[in-house]
Short mmCIF file of C-alpha atoms and ligand atoms in Angstrom, two decimals:
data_model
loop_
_atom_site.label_atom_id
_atom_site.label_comp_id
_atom_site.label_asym_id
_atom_site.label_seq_id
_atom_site.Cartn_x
_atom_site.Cartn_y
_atom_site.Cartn_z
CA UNK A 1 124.22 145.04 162.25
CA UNK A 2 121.45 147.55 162.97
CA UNK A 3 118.36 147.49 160.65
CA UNK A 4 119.55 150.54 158.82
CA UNK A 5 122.78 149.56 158.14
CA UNK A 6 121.14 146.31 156.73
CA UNK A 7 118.91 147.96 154.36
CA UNK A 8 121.66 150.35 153.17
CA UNK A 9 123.23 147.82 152.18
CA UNK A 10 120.38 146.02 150.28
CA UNK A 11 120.07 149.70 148.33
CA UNK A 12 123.84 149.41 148.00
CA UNK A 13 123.89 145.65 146.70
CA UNK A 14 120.88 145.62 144.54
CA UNK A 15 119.94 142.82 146.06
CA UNK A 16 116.56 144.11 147.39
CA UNK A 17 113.42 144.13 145.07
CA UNK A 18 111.99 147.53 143.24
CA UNK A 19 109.07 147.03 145.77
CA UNK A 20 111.57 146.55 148.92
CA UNK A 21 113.82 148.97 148.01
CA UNK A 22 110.96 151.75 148.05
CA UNK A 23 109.60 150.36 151.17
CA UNK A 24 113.26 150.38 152.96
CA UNK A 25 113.69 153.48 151.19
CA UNK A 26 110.45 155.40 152.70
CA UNK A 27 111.65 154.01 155.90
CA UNK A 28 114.53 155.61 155.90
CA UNK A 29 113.19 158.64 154.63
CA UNK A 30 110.68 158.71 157.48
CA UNK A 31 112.98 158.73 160.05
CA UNK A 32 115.06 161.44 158.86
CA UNK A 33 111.95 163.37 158.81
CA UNK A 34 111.65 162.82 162.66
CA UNK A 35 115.37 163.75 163.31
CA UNK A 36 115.31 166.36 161.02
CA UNK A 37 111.59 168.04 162.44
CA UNK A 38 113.66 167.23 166.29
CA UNK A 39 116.83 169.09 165.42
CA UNK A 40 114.94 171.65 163.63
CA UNK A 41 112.74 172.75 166.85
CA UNK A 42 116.03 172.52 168.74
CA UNK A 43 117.65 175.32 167.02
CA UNK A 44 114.78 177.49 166.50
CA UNK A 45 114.44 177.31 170.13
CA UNK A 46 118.03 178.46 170.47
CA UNK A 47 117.68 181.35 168.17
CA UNK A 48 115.08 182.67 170.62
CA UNK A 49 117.11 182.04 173.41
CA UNK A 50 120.27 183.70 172.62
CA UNK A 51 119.17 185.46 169.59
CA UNK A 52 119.11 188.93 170.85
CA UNK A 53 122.28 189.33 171.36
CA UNK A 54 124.23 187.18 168.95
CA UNK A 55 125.76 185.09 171.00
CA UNK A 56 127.84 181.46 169.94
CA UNK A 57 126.91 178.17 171.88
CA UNK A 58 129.74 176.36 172.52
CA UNK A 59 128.26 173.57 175.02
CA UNK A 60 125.62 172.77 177.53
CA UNK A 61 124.71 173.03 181.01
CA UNK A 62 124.02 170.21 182.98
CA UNK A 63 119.93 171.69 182.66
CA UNK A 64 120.76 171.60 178.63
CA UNK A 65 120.78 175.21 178.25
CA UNK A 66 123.71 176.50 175.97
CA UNK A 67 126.94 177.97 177.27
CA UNK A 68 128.07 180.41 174.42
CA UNK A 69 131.62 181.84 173.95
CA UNK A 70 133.36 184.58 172.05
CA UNK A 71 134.10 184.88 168.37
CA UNK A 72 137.50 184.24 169.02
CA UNK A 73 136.40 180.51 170.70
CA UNK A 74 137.54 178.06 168.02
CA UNK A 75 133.97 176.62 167.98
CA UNK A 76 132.45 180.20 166.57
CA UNK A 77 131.51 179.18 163.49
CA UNK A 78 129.50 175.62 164.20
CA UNK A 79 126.17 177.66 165.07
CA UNK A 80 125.86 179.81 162.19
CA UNK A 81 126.95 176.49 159.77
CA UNK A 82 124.72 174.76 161.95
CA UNK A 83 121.58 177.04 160.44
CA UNK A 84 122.79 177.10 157.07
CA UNK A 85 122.36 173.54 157.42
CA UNK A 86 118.97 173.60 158.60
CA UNK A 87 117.77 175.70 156.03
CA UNK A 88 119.34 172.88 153.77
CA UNK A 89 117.44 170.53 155.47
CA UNK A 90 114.49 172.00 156.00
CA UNK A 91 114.21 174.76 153.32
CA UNK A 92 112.86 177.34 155.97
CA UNK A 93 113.77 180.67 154.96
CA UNK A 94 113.75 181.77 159.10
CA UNK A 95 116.83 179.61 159.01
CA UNK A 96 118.57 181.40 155.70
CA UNK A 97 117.79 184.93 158.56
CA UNK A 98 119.38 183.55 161.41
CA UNK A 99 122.46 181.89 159.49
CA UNK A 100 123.25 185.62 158.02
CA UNK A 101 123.10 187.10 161.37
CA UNK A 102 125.26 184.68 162.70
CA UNK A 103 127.49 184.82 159.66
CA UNK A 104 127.59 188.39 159.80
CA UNK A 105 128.94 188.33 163.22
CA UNK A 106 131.64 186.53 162.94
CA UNK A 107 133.66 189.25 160.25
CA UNK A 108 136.24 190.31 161.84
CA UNK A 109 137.95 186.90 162.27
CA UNK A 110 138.94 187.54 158.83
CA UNK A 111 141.86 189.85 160.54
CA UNK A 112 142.60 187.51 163.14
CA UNK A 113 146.25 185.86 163.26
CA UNK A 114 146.09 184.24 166.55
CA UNK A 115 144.36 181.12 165.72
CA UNK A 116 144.48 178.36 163.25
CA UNK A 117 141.25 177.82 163.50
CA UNK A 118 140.33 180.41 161.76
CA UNK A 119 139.87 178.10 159.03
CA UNK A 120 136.99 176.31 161.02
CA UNK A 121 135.30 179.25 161.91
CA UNK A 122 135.26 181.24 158.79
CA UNK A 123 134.47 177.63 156.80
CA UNK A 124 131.57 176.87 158.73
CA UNK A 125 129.88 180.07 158.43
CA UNK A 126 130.91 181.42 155.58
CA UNK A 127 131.69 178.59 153.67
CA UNK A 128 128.61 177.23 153.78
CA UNK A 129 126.81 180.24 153.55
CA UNK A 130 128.96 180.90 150.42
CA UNK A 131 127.77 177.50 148.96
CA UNK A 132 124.35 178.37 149.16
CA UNK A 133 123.77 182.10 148.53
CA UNK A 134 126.96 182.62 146.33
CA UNK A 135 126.97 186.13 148.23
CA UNK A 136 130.17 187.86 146.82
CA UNK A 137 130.83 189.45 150.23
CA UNK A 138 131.26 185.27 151.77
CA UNK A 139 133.99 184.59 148.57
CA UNK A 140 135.89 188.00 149.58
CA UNK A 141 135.88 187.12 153.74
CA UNK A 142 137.09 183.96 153.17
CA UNK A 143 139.71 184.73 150.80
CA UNK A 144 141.44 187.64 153.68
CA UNK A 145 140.99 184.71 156.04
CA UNK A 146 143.28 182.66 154.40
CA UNK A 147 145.39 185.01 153.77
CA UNK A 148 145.18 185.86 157.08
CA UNK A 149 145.82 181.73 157.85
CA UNK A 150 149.08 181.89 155.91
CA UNK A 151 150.83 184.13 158.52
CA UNK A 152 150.80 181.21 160.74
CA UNK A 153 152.23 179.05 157.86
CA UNK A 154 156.51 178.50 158.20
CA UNK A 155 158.42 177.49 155.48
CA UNK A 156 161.38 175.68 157.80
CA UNK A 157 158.43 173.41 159.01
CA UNK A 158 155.96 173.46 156.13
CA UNK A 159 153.17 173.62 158.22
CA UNK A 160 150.27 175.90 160.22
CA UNK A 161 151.35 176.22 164.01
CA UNK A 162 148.83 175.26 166.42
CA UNK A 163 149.09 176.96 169.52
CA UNK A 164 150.63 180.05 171.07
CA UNK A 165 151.79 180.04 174.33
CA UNK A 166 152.02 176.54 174.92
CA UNK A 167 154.56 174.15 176.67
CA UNK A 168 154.98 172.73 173.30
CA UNK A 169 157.62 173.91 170.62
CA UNK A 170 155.99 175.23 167.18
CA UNK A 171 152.89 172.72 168.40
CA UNK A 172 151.07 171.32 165.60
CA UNK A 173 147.94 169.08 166.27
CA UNK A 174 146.15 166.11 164.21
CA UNK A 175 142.56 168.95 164.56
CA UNK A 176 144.71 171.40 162.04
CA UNK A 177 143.84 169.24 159.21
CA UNK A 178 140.49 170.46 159.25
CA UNK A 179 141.54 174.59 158.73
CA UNK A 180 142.84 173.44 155.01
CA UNK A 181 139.66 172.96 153.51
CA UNK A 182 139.20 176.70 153.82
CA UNK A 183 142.59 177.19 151.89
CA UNK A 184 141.80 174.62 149.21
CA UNK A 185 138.52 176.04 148.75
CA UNK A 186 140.03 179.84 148.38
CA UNK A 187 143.21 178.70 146.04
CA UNK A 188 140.41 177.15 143.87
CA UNK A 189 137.96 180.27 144.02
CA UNK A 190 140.20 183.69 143.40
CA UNK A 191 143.25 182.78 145.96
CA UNK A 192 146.66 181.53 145.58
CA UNK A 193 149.00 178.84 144.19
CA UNK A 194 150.79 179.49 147.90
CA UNK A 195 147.13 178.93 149.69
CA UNK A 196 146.91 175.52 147.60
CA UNK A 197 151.23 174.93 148.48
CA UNK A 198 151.20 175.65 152.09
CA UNK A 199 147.68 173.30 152.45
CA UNK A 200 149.67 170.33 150.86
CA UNK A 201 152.28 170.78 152.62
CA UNK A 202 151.40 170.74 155.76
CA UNK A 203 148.99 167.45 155.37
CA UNK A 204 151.93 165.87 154.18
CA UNK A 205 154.27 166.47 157.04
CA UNK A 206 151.10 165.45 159.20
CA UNK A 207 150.78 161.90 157.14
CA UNK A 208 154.28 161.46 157.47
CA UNK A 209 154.87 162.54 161.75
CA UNK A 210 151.52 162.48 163.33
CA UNK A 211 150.62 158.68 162.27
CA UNK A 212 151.89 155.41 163.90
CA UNK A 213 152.35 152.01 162.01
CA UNK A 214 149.11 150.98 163.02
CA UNK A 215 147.21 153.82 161.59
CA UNK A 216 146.49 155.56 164.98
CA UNK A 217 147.40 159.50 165.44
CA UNK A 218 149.49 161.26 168.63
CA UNK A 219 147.31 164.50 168.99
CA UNK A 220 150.38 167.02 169.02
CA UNK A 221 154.10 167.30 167.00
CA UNK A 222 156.47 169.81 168.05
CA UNK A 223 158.81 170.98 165.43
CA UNK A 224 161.84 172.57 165.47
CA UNK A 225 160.49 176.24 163.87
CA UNK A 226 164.42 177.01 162.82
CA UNK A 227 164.65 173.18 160.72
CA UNK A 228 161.61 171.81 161.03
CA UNK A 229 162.76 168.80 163.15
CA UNK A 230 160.48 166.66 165.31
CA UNK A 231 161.04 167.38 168.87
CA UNK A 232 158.05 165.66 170.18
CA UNK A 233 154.84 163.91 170.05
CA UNK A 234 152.06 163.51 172.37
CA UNK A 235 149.00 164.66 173.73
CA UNK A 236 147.12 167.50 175.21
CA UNK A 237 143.28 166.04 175.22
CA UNK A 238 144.18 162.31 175.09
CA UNK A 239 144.39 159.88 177.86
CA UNK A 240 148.26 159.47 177.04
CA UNK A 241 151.13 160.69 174.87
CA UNK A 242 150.54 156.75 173.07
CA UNK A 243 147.35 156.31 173.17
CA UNK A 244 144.59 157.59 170.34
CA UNK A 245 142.79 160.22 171.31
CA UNK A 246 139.23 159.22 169.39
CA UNK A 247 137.64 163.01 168.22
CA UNK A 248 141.57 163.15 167.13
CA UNK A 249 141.30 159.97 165.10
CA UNK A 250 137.92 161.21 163.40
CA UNK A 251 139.47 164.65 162.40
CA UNK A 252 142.15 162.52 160.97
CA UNK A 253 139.67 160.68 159.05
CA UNK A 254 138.18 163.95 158.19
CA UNK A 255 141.08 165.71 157.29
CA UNK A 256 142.28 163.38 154.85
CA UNK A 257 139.49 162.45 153.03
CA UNK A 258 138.81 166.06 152.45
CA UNK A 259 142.32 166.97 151.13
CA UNK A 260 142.17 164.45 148.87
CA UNK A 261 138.77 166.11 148.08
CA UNK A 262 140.85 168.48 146.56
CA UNK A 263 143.86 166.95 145.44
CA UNK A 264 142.95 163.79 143.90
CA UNK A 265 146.26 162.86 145.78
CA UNK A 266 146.40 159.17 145.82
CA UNK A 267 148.48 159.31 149.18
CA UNK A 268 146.07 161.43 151.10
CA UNK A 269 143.18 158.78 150.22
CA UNK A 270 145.22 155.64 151.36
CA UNK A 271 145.85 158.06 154.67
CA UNK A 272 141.90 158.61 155.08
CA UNK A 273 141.36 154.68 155.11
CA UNK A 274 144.26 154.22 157.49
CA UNK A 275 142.75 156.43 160.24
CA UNK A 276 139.44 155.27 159.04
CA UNK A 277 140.16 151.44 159.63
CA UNK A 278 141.86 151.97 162.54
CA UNK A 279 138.80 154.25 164.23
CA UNK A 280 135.94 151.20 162.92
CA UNK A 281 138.43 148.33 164.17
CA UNK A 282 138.43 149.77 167.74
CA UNK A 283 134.44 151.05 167.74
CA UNK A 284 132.17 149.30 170.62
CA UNK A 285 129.44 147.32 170.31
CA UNK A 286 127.28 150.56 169.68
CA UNK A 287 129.21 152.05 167.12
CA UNK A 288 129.90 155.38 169.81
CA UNK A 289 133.66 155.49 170.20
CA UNK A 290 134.97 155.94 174.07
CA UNK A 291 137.00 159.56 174.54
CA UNK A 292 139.95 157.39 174.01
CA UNK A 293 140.33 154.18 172.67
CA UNK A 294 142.90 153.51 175.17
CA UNK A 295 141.32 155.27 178.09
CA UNK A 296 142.09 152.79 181.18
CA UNK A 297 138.81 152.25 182.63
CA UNK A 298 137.04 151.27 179.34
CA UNK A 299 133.48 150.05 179.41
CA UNK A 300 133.36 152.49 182.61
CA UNK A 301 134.25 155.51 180.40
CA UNK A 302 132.80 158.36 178.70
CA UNK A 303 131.66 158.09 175.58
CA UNK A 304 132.30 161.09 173.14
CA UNK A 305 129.40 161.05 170.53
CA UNK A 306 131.18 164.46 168.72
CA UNK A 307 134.34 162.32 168.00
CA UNK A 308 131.57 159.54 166.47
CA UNK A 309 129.41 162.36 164.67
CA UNK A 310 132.47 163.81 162.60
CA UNK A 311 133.96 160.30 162.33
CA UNK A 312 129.94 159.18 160.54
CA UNK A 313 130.67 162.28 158.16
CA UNK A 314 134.20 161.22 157.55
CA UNK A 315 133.03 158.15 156.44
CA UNK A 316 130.42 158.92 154.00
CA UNK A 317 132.55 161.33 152.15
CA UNK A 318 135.67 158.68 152.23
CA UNK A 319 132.77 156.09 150.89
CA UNK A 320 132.41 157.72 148.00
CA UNK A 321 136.03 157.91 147.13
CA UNK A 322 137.27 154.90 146.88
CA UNK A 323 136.99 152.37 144.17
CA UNK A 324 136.85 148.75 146.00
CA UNK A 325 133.09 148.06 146.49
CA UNK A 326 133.63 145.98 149.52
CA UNK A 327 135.73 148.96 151.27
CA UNK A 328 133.26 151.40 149.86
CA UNK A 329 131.10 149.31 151.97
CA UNK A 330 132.62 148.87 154.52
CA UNK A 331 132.60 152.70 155.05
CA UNK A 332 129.00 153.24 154.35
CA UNK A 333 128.00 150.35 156.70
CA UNK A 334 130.04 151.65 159.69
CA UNK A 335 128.89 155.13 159.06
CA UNK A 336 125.67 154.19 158.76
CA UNK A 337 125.44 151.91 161.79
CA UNK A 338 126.93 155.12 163.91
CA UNK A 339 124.31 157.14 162.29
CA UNK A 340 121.98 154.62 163.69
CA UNK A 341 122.85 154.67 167.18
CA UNK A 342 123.85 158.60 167.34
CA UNK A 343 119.67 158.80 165.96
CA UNK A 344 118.53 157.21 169.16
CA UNK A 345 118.93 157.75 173.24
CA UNK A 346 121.20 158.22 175.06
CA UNK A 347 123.06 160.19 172.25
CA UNK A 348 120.19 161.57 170.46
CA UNK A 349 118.71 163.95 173.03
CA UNK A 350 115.03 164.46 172.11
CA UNK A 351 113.99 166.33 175.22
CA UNK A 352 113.12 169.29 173.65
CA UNK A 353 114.04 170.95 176.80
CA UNK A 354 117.68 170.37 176.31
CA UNK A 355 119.01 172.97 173.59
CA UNK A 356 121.51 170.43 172.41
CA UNK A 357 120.89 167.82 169.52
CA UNK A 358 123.62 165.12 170.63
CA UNK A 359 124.40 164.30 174.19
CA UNK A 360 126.97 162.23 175.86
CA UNK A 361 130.13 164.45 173.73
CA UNK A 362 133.25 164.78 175.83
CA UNK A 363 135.04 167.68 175.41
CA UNK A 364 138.39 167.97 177.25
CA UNK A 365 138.31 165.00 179.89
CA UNK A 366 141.99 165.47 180.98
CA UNK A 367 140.86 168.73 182.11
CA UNK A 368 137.59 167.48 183.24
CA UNK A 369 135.74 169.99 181.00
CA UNK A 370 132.83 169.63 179.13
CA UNK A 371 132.29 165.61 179.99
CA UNK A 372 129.12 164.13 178.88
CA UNK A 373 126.58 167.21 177.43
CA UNK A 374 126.26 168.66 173.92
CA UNK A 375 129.29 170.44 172.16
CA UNK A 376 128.25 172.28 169.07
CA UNK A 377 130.62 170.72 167.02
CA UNK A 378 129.09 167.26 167.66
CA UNK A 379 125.69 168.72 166.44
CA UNK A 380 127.34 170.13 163.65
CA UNK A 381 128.91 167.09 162.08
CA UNK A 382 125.40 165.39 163.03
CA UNK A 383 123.19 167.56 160.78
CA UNK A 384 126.32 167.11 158.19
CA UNK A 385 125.91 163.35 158.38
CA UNK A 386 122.26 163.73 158.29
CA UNK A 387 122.43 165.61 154.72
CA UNK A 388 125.55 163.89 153.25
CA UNK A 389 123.82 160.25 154.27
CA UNK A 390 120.46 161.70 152.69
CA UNK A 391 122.42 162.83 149.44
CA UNK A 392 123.83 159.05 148.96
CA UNK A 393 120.89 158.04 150.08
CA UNK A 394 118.87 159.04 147.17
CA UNK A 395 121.84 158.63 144.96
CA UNK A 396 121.60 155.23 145.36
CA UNK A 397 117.27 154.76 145.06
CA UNK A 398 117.69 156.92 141.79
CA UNK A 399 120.62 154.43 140.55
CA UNK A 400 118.62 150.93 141.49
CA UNK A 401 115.65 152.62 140.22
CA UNK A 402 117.25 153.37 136.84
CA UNK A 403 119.09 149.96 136.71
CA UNK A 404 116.39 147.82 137.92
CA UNK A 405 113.85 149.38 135.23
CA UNK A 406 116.96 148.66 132.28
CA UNK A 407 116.73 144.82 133.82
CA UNK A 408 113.25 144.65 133.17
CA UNK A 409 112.54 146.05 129.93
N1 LIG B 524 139.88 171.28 168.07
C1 LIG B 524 139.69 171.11 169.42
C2 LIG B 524 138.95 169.88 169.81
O1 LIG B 524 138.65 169.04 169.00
O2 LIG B 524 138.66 169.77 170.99
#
């Protein structure tokens, strides 16, 4: 197990002394500076690139120069949640500018039916931005976007289509699960019991037809949009229609351990540590998950370092969830150790010249898209990680520090 890993779990155990549990402590602390000072030149230096014109990054050239895309592009909303982050992190006002620019910008996807990701987009941005400015304006955008979200909602199926236009019947995919945090979040804060309904509802038709016995996911479900019957299942960015499909996998992980976030549903926890136990049971040695876990040519694969950046996330959040210490962990540990090896080459880029923060992300490797550069959504669930791991982090030096000074009176 890496050293970080290790000395997590010393904080976690108690089992370090007062004097090594500062030292490990300050260690960790000092490398998070380093990541934290890298990332933050990385995305000042894409503000002046592409700040003129407000444009969103979406992923990066083979020179590591960012590729942006429209508003409409389901990845929108990473960059502006990317510098509400960073002023998180960092506390630099220039950030809190250039996150309300970006914020701004993104407005009239508050209107827009034709995607379910609206709930990303609109989360990201204004979600966060909501969190930390309690700007009225943020609470009233995101409550028209998911009201907005709910026209894609049917009854028959009890769940948010997908995709338009697709080969697939009313397509719903495992990646939906993450566009109900932003109707949780508004049913809680001025929306609707039917916002809070329609959520449930469709993460438990997803626990009950997009897992298999083993706790892996198929990446699409077709329903019938007249009964709601399953027609199919499958894939559209996996290797195959039964293998697992890994950035699937994590926003399964994700997607679960947020609804019960909200929910305090028992079944939507024991869902999270299914995917979650299945993703860590079939990590390599480096903690990096392969595009696929079944991809056929596995070690000589891509790796995708978004799928292991949300997945890192995933697993902090469902870490602090669950009751059994050694589960708890278990998730810590294997969040940690991914944490570890996303911090340091080949994944962490730190050539300054590259715009992107994490390298070696796959995007859509059936289509031979997007294999092997930065993807903002990897970088977004990084800097996530980053402040969710320094939250516990410090959770856990103020608890040792408190219980080892009521040992030692
Ligand atoms: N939600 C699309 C993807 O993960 O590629």
């Amino acid at each position: 197990m890496y050293k970080t890993a290790c000395i997590f779990l010393a904080l976690l155990s108690g089992c370090a002394t007062f004097e090594n549990r500062t030292e490990v402590h300050n260690d960790v602390s000092a490398r998070m500076l380093v990541l934290t000072k890298i990332a933050s030149e990385k995305v000042s230096q894409t503000v002046r690139e592409i700040g003129d014109t407000i444009a969103y990054p979406r992923s990066t050239t083979p020179e590591g120069k960012w590729k942006t895309a429209p508003i409409r592009d389901w990845t929108s909303g990473f960059f502006p949640g990317i510098l509400w982050y960073m002023n998180e992190l960092t506390g630099d006002s220039s950030f809190r500018r250039s996150a309300e620019r970006w914020t701004d910008g993104l407005a009239p996807l508050q209107f827009y039916t034709g995607s379910h990701d609206i709930g990303f987009m609109v989360n990201c941005s204004f979600g966060n931005g909501y969190r930390l400015t309690k700007n009225e304006e943020y609470r009233k955008t995101i409550l028209q976007t998911a009201q907005t979200l709910l026209t894609r909602y049917n009854p028959n199926v009890g769940c948010i289509k997908s995709w338009d236009n697709r080969k697939w019947p009313y397509p719903v995919i495992i990646d939906n699960m993450m566009n109900l945090e932003l109707l949780f979040w508004a049913s809680q804060n001025g929306g609707t019991q039917q916002m809070h309904d329609a959520a449930v509802s469709h993460a438990e038709k997803t626990m009950q037809n997009h897992f298999r016995d083993d706790g892996s996911t198929y990446h699409v479900v077709g329903y019938d949009a007249e009964n709601g019957n399953v027609l199919c299942k499958g894939t559209h960015q996996g290797y195959a229609d039964a293998s697992c499909w890994s950035r699937g996998q994590a926003w399964a992980i994700y997607g679960f351990a947020m609804s019960y976030r909200f929910t305090h549903d028992a079944r939507f926890l024991r869902t999270a540590e299914r995917a979650a136990d299945y993703f860590i049971a079939h990590l390599p040695a480096d903690n990096v998950p392969y595009w696929d876990f079944q991809a056929p040519k596995i070690p000589n694969e891509p790796r995708d370092a978004s799928a292991g950046a949300i997945a890192t996330s995933a697993l902090l959040e469902l870490g602090g969830f669950v009751n059994d210490p050694i589960k708890r962990e278990k998730y810590y540990a294997s969040a940690v150790s991914m944490l570890e090896s996303l911090s340091r080459q080949p994944y962490f880029s730190d050539q300054i010249a590259s715009s992107g923060i994490l390298s070696h992300a796959v995007g859509n490797r059936p289509a031979g898209s997007e294999i092997n550069g930065s993807l903002i959504y990897g970088d977004y669930y990084f800097i996530e990680a980053l402040l969710r791991y320094k939250q516990i982090s410090s959770d856990y030096a103020v608890q040792n520090l408190k219980s080892w000074r009521a040992t030692t009176k």
